């Protein structure tokens, strides 16, 4: 039996949800930036996971019913979701009737009995969930497509790969060894470049022929745009919301900030990446070209709510320093062995 995945919808902050998110202006999926989040990354469910694995589904369901009034603790995706709510609150102040908002959709393939505890937990943490879909063990991917999902975050690597294969931006989240305090007023999202925002074309050259050939290839093709990667669409969606703040004179205090954190070198291979982003009409607030240096220390300074990378080496390095990192299992790097990591 496939275990529970969850995805979720929320607008406001520290006030009654119904007072700020009336049903008559609930965003339609085609207008919203839809984020799907697994319960195993939104909340801490390790104890329940062990009950399921060791005692089976019936004991698991009984355990959940017996503990349904005990809220789950926040998981690695929780600060990210709260930051989405903060952005929504600002957007509603400026555009009261707009449907261009973050919509977090809760999709779980748990039994309905477990839904009671999830709803109690959502209410306890003052999260507003507009859409909650329990699939009873079947794959949630079809529902994600129906909701026009812009990003799917899960603890289930197989479901993430399935989503990517269907053209849905997706990543596997991990619990860092320590949690770094993040901003409560600004959503910060950091991206790797190759095989995340861009295709893995250049990374394939590096893996096959080495660094010198990679530099040569990038110089020869600096005016040739890179193809898009699996998370390009999510960056576009963030940019669309950023422009709503810019239009009201809030570029300098925009509550969304994006970062490119790449192992590329600026002079020898960075220009192609920047030209590609410019040609796509996408803005990155900060670009860090590390020339192979570790990403963890830079991410510790940025303190993003989430960082996306296609290589587990960088995901693990970020997590060791307290950054909530998500693995994008796409491209040539997935053929490289990596050490075992603790899944959230």
CSV table of C-alpha atoms in Angstrom, one decimal:
chain,number,residue,atom,x,y,z
A,1,UNK,CA,0.0,0.0,0.0
A,2,UNK,CA,1.3,3.4,-0.9
A,3,UNK,CA,1.7,5.6,2.2
A,4,UNK,CA,0.1,9.0,2.7
A,5,UNK,CA,1.0,12.0,0.7
A,6,UNK,CA,-0.5,15.3,1.3
A,7,UNK,CA,-0.8,18.6,-0.5
A,8,UNK,CA,-2.5,21.8,0.8
A,9,UNK,CA,-4.3,25.4,0.6
A,10,UNK,CA,-4.0,28.4,2.8
A,11,UNK,CA,-4.2,32.2,2.8
A,12,UNK,CA,-4.0,34.2,6.0
A,13,UNK,CA,-2.1,34.7,9.2
A,14,UNK,CA,-3.0,34.9,12.9
A,15,UNK,CA,-6.6,35.7,12.3
A,16,UNK,CA,-9.8,33.8,11.5
A,17,UNK,CA,-9.4,32.3,8.0
A,18,UNK,CA,-13.0,33.0,7.1
A,19,UNK,CA,-12.7,36.7,7.8
A,20,UNK,CA,-9.9,37.1,5.2
A,21,UNK,CA,-10.6,34.4,2.7
A,22,UNK,CA,-14.3,34.4,2.0
A,23,UNK,CA,-15.5,31.6,-0.2
A,24,UNK,CA,-16.7,33.8,-3.0
A,25,UNK,CA,-13.1,34.8,-3.9
A,26,UNK,CA,-11.4,31.4,-3.4
A,27,UNK,CA,-9.0,31.3,-6.3
A,28,UNK,CA,-9.7,29.0,-9.2
A,29,UNK,CA,-6.8,26.5,-9.9
A,30,UNK,CA,-6.0,28.1,-13.2
A,31,UNK,CA,-5.5,31.5,-11.6
A,32,UNK,CA,-3.6,30.5,-8.5
A,33,UNK,CA,0.0,29.4,-7.9
A,34,UNK,CA,-0.9,25.9,-6.5
A,35,UNK,CA,1.5,24.2,-4.1
A,36,UNK,CA,1.0,20.6,-3.1
A,37,UNK,CA,2.6,19.4,0.2
A,38,UNK,CA,2.9,15.9,1.7
A,39,UNK,CA,1.8,15.5,5.3
A,40,UNK,CA,5.1,13.8,6.0
A,41,UNK,CA,6.9,17.0,5.2
A,42,UNK,CA,4.4,19.5,6.4
A,43,UNK,CA,4.2,17.7,9.8
A,44,UNK,CA,6.5,15.4,11.8
A,45,UNK,CA,5.0,11.9,11.4
A,46,UNK,CA,8.0,9.6,12.1
A,47,UNK,CA,6.3,7.9,15.0
A,48,UNK,CA,3.2,7.1,13.0
A,49,UNK,CA,5.3,5.9,10.1
A,50,UNK,CA,7.0,3.3,12.4
A,51,UNK,CA,3.6,2.1,13.6
A,52,UNK,CA,2.5,1.6,9.9
A,53,UNK,CA,5.7,-0.1,8.9
A,54,UNK,CA,6.0,-2.4,12.0
A,55,UNK,CA,2.3,-3.2,12.8
A,56,UNK,CA,0.4,-2.7,9.5
A,57,UNK,CA,-2.4,-0.5,8.3
A,58,UNK,CA,-5.1,-1.6,10.8
A,59,UNK,CA,-2.9,-0.9,13.9
A,60,UNK,CA,-1.9,2.4,12.2
A,61,UNK,CA,-5.5,3.5,11.7
A,62,UNK,CA,-6.4,2.6,15.3
A,63,UNK,CA,-3.3,4.5,16.5
A,64,UNK,CA,-4.4,7.6,14.6
A,65,UNK,CA,-7.9,7.5,15.9
A,66,UNK,CA,-6.7,7.1,19.5
A,67,UNK,CA,-4.4,10.2,19.0
A,68,UNK,CA,-6.6,12.3,16.8
A,69,UNK,CA,-6.7,15.2,19.3
A,70,UNK,CA,-2.9,15.3,19.5
A,71,UNK,CA,-1.6,17.7,16.8
A,72,UNK,CA,1.4,16.8,14.8
A,73,UNK,CA,4.5,18.9,15.3
A,74,UNK,CA,5.7,21.1,12.4
A,75,UNK,CA,7.8,19.5,9.7
A,76,UNK,CA,10.4,20.8,7.3
A,77,UNK,CA,7.8,22.3,4.9
A,78,UNK,CA,5.9,24.2,7.7
A,79,UNK,CA,7.9,27.4,7.6
A,80,UNK,CA,7.6,27.5,3.8
A,81,UNK,CA,3.8,27.2,4.0
A,82,UNK,CA,3.6,29.9,6.7
A,83,UNK,CA,5.7,32.2,4.4
A,84,UNK,CA,3.2,31.5,1.6
A,85,UNK,CA,0.4,32.7,3.9
A,86,UNK,CA,2.4,35.9,4.6
A,87,UNK,CA,2.7,36.6,0.9
A,88,UNK,CA,-1.1,36.0,0.5
A,89,UNK,CA,-1.9,38.4,3.3
A,90,UNK,CA,0.1,41.1,1.6
A,91,UNK,CA,-1.4,40.4,-1.8
A,92,UNK,CA,-5.0,40.5,-0.4
A,93,UNK,CA,-4.2,43.9,1.1
A,94,UNK,CA,-3.2,45.3,-2.3
A,95,UNK,CA,-5.6,43.3,-4.5
A,96,UNK,CA,-8.6,42.4,-2.5
A,97,UNK,CA,-10.5,40.7,-5.4
A,98,UNK,CA,-7.5,39.0,-7.1
A,99,UNK,CA,-7.3,35.3,-7.5
A,100,UNK,CA,-3.6,35.4,-8.2
A,101,UNK,CA,-2.5,33.9,-4.8
A,102,UNK,CA,-0.7,30.9,-3.5
A,103,UNK,CA,-3.2,28.0,-3.1
A,104,UNK,CA,-1.9,25.1,-1.0
A,105,UNK,CA,-3.9,21.9,-1.8
A,106,UNK,CA,-4.0,19.1,0.8
A,107,UNK,CA,-4.0,15.7,-1.1
A,108,UNK,CA,-3.6,12.6,1.0
A,109,UNK,CA,-3.9,8.9,0.1
A,110,UNK,CA,-4.5,8.1,3.8
A,111,UNK,CA,-7.8,6.7,5.1
A,112,UNK,CA,-10.5,9.2,6.0
A,113,UNK,CA,-10.0,8.3,9.7
A,114,UNK,CA,-6.5,9.9,9.5
A,115,UNK,CA,-8.1,13.1,8.0
A,116,UNK,CA,-9.6,14.0,11.4
A,117,UNK,CA,-6.2,14.2,13.0
A,118,UNK,CA,-4.8,16.2,10.1
A,119,UNK,CA,-7.7,18.6,10.2
A,120,UNK,CA,-7.3,19.0,13.9
A,121,UNK,CA,-3.6,19.7,13.4
A,122,UNK,CA,-4.3,22.2,10.7
A,123,UNK,CA,-6.7,24.1,12.9
A,124,UNK,CA,-4.3,23.9,15.9
A,125,UNK,CA,-1.6,25.6,13.8
A,126,UNK,CA,-4.0,28.1,12.3
A,127,UNK,CA,-3.5,27.0,8.8
A,128,UNK,CA,-6.5,27.5,6.4
A,129,UNK,CA,-7.1,24.5,4.1
A,130,UNK,CA,-9.5,25.2,1.3
A,131,UNK,CA,-9.0,21.9,-0.6
A,132,UNK,CA,-8.4,18.6,1.0
A,133,UNK,CA,-8.5,15.4,-1.1
A,134,UNK,CA,-8.1,11.9,0.4
A,135,UNK,CA,-7.4,9.3,-2.3
A,136,UNK,CA,-7.6,6.1,-0.2
A,137,UNK,CA,-4.3,4.6,-1.3
A,138,UNK,CA,-4.4,5.6,-5.0
A,139,UNK,CA,-1.8,7.9,-6.6
A,140,UNK,CA,-2.4,11.6,-6.1
A,141,UNK,CA,-0.7,12.6,-9.4
A,142,UNK,CA,-3.9,12.8,-11.4
A,143,UNK,CA,-5.4,15.1,-8.9
A,144,UNK,CA,-2.3,17.3,-9.0
A,145,UNK,CA,-2.7,17.7,-12.7
A,146,UNK,CA,-6.4,18.6,-12.3
A,147,UNK,CA,-5.4,21.3,-9.8
A,148,UNK,CA,-2.8,22.8,-12.3
A,149,UNK,CA,-0.2,22.2,-9.6
A,150,UNK,CA,2.9,24.5,-9.8
A,151,UNK,CA,4.9,22.6,-7.2
A,152,UNK,CA,4.7,19.2,-5.4
A,153,UNK,CA,6.7,18.6,-2.3
A,154,UNK,CA,6.7,15.1,-0.8
A,155,UNK,CA,8.7,12.7,1.3
A,156,UNK,CA,8.0,9.9,-1.2
A,157,UNK,CA,10.8,9.9,-3.9
A,158,UNK,CA,8.9,7.6,-6.2
A,159,UNK,CA,5.8,9.9,-6.2
A,160,UNK,CA,8.1,12.8,-6.9
A,161,UNK,CA,9.6,11.0,-9.9
A,162,UNK,CA,6.1,10.2,-11.1
A,163,UNK,CA,5.1,13.8,-10.9
A,164,UNK,CA,8.2,15.0,-12.8
A,165,UNK,CA,7.5,12.4,-15.5
A,166,UNK,CA,4.0,14.0,-15.9
A,167,UNK,CA,5.6,17.5,-16.2
A,168,UNK,CA,4.8,18.7,-12.7
A,169,UNK,CA,7.6,20.5,-10.8
A,170,UNK,CA,8.3,18.3,-7.8
A,171,UNK,CA,11.0,17.6,-5.2
A,172,UNK,CA,11.7,15.3,-2.3
A,173,UNK,CA,12.0,17.1,1.0
A,174,UNK,CA,14.4,16.2,3.9
A,175,UNK,CA,14.5,17.1,7.6
A,176,UNK,CA,17.7,19.0,8.3
A,177,UNK,CA,19.9,18.0,11.3
A,178,UNK,CA,19.2,21.4,12.8
A,179,UNK,CA,16.7,24.0,11.8
A,180,UNK,CA,17.9,27.5,10.9
A,181,UNK,CA,15.6,30.4,11.9
A,182,UNK,CA,14.0,31.9,8.8
A,183,UNK,CA,12.2,35.1,7.9
A,184,UNK,CA,8.6,35.5,9.0
A,185,UNK,CA,8.0,38.4,6.6
A,186,UNK,CA,9.7,37.4,3.4
A,187,UNK,CA,9.5,34.1,1.4
A,188,UNK,CA,13.0,33.1,0.3
A,189,UNK,CA,13.4,30.4,-2.4
A,190,UNK,CA,16.8,29.3,-3.6
A,191,UNK,CA,17.5,27.3,-6.8
A,192,UNK,CA,20.4,25.4,-8.2
A,193,UNK,CA,20.8,26.0,-11.9
A,194,UNK,CA,21.6,23.0,-14.1
A,195,UNK,CA,19.0,20.2,-14.0
A,196,UNK,CA,16.7,22.4,-11.8
A,197,UNK,CA,16.0,25.7,-13.6
A,198,UNK,CA,17.8,24.6,-16.7
A,199,UNK,CA,18.1,21.3,-18.4
A,200,UNK,CA,21.1,18.9,-17.6
A,201,UNK,CA,22.7,19.5,-21.1
A,202,UNK,CA,25.8,21.2,-19.6
A,203,UNK,CA,26.0,18.8,-16.7
A,204,UNK,CA,26.1,15.9,-19.1
A,205,UNK,CA,29.1,17.5,-20.8
A,206,UNK,CA,30.9,17.9,-17.5
A,207,UNK,CA,30.1,14.3,-16.4
A,208,UNK,CA,31.3,12.8,-19.7
A,209,UNK,CA,34.3,15.0,-20.6
A,210,UNK,CA,35.4,16.9,-17.5
A,211,UNK,CA,35.7,20.5,-16.4
A,212,UNK,CA,37.9,21.9,-19.2
A,213,UNK,CA,35.5,20.5,-21.9
A,214,UNK,CA,32.6,21.9,-19.9
A,215,UNK,CA,34.1,25.4,-19.9
A,216,UNK,CA,34.9,25.1,-23.6
A,217,UNK,CA,31.3,24.0,-24.4
A,218,UNK,CA,29.8,26.9,-22.4
A,219,UNK,CA,32.1,29.5,-24.1
A,220,UNK,CA,31.1,28.2,-27.5
A,221,UNK,CA,27.4,28.2,-26.7
A,222,UNK,CA,27.1,31.3,-24.5
A,223,UNK,CA,24.6,32.8,-26.9
A,224,UNK,CA,22.6,29.6,-27.2
A,225,UNK,CA,19.8,29.5,-24.6
A,226,UNK,CA,19.8,26.6,-22.2
A,227,UNK,CA,16.7,24.4,-22.4
A,228,UNK,CA,14.3,24.6,-19.5
A,229,UNK,CA,14.5,22.4,-16.4
A,230,UNK,CA,11.8,21.0,-14.2
A,231,UNK,CA,11.4,24.0,-11.9
A,232,UNK,CA,11.5,26.8,-14.5
A,233,UNK,CA,7.7,27.0,-14.3
A,234,UNK,CA,7.7,27.5,-10.5
A,235,UNK,CA,10.2,30.4,-10.8
A,236,UNK,CA,8.0,31.9,-13.5
A,237,UNK,CA,5.0,31.6,-11.1
A,238,UNK,CA,7.0,33.3,-8.3
A,239,UNK,CA,8.0,36.1,-10.7
A,240,UNK,CA,4.4,36.7,-11.7
A,241,UNK,CA,3.5,37.3,-8.1
A,242,UNK,CA,6.6,39.5,-7.5
A,243,UNK,CA,5.5,41.8,-10.4
A,244,UNK,CA,2.2,42.4,-8.6
A,245,UNK,CA,4.2,43.9,-5.7
A,246,UNK,CA,6.5,45.8,-8.1
A,247,UNK,CA,3.4,47.4,-9.7
A,248,UNK,CA,2.5,48.9,-6.4
A,249,UNK,CA,6.0,50.3,-5.7
A,250,UNK,CA,7.2,47.4,-3.5
A,251,UNK,CA,10.2,46.2,-5.4
A,252,UNK,CA,12.6,46.9,-2.5
A,253,UNK,CA,10.4,45.4,0.2
A,254,UNK,CA,8.8,42.6,-1.9
A,255,UNK,CA,7.9,39.6,0.4
A,256,UNK,CA,9.2,37.2,-2.2
A,257,UNK,CA,12.9,36.9,-2.9
A,258,UNK,CA,14.6,34.4,-5.2
A,259,UNK,CA,18.2,33.1,-5.4
A,260,UNK,CA,20.3,31.2,-7.9
A,261,UNK,CA,23.0,29.2,-6.0
A,262,UNK,CA,25.1,27.4,-8.6
A,263,UNK,CA,28.4,25.6,-8.7
A,264,UNK,CA,29.1,27.3,-12.1
A,265,UNK,CA,31.9,29.9,-12.3
A,266,UNK,CA,30.8,33.4,-13.1
A,267,UNK,CA,33.3,34.4,-15.8
A,268,UNK,CA,33.7,31.0,-17.6
A,269,UNK,CA,30.1,29.6,-17.5
A,270,UNK,CA,27.8,32.0,-15.7
A,271,UNK,CA,27.1,34.3,-18.6
A,272,UNK,CA,25.1,31.6,-20.4
A,273,UNK,CA,22.9,31.0,-17.4
A,274,UNK,CA,22.2,34.8,-17.0
A,275,UNK,CA,21.5,35.3,-20.7
A,276,UNK,CA,19.0,32.4,-20.6
A,277,UNK,CA,17.1,33.8,-17.6
A,278,UNK,CA,17.0,37.2,-19.3
A,279,UNK,CA,15.7,35.8,-22.5
A,280,UNK,CA,13.0,33.9,-20.6
A,281,UNK,CA,12.0,37.2,-19.0
A,282,UNK,CA,12.8,35.9,-15.5
A,283,UNK,CA,14.5,37.9,-12.8
A,284,UNK,CA,16.6,36.3,-10.0
A,285,UNK,CA,17.1,38.7,-7.1
A,286,UNK,CA,20.5,37.3,-6.2
A,287,UNK,CA,22.9,35.1,-8.1
A,288,UNK,CA,25.7,33.3,-6.4
A,289,UNK,CA,28.3,31.6,-8.7
A,290,UNK,CA,30.4,29.5,-6.4
A,291,UNK,CA,32.9,28.0,-8.8
A,292,UNK,CA,32.6,24.6,-7.1
A,293,UNK,CA,32.8,25.9,-3.5
A,294,UNK,CA,30.4,24.3,-0.9
A,295,UNK,CA,26.9,25.7,-1.0
A,296,UNK,CA,26.1,25.1,2.6
A,297,UNK,CA,27.8,28.2,4.1
A,298,UNK,CA,26.1,30.4,1.5
A,299,UNK,CA,22.7,29.0,2.1
A,300,UNK,CA,23.3,29.4,5.8
A,301,UNK,CA,23.6,33.1,5.2
A,302,UNK,CA,20.6,33.3,2.8
A,303,UNK,CA,18.3,31.3,5.2
A,304,UNK,CA,15.9,30.2,2.5
A,305,UNK,CA,12.6,28.6,3.3
A,306,UNK,CA,13.5,26.0,0.7
A,307,UNK,CA,16.5,25.2,-1.5
A,308,UNK,CA,16.2,23.0,-4.6
A,309,UNK,CA,19.1,20.9,-6.0
A,310,UNK,CA,19.4,17.9,-8.3
A,311,UNK,CA,22.4,16.4,-6.4
A,312,UNK,CA,22.0,14.7,-3.1
A,313,UNK,CA,25.6,15.8,-2.2
A,314,UNK,CA,24.5,19.4,-2.1
A,315,UNK,CA,21.1,18.6,-0.5
A,316,UNK,CA,22.9,16.8,2.3
A,317,UNK,CA,25.5,19.6,2.7
A,318,UNK,CA,22.7,22.2,3.0
A,319,UNK,CA,20.8,20.1,5.5
A,320,UNK,CA,23.8,19.6,7.7
A,321,UNK,CA,24.0,23.4,8.1
A,322,UNK,CA,20.3,23.8,8.9
A,323,UNK,CA,18.8,24.6,5.5
A,324,UNK,CA,15.6,22.9,4.4
A,325,UNK,CA,16.6,21.4,1.1
A,326,UNK,CA,14.7,19.5,-1.5
A,327,UNK,CA,16.0,17.0,-4.0
A,328,UNK,CA,14.9,17.3,-7.6
A,329,UNK,CA,15.5,13.7,-9.0
A,330,UNK,CA,16.1,14.8,-12.6
A,331,UNK,CA,19.0,14.5,-15.1
A,332,UNK,CA,22.4,12.8,-15.3
A,333,UNK,CA,23.2,13.3,-11.6
A,334,UNK,CA,20.7,10.7,-10.7
A,335,UNK,CA,23.0,8.0,-12.2
A,336,UNK,CA,25.7,8.9,-9.7
A,337,UNK,CA,25.8,7.0,-6.3
A,338,UNK,CA,25.3,9.0,-3.2
A,339,UNK,CA,25.4,8.3,0.5
A,340,UNK,CA,22.2,7.3,2.3
A,341,UNK,CA,20.1,10.2,3.7
A,342,UNK,CA,17.4,10.4,6.3
A,343,UNK,CA,14.0,11.1,4.7
A,344,UNK,CA,11.6,13.5,6.3
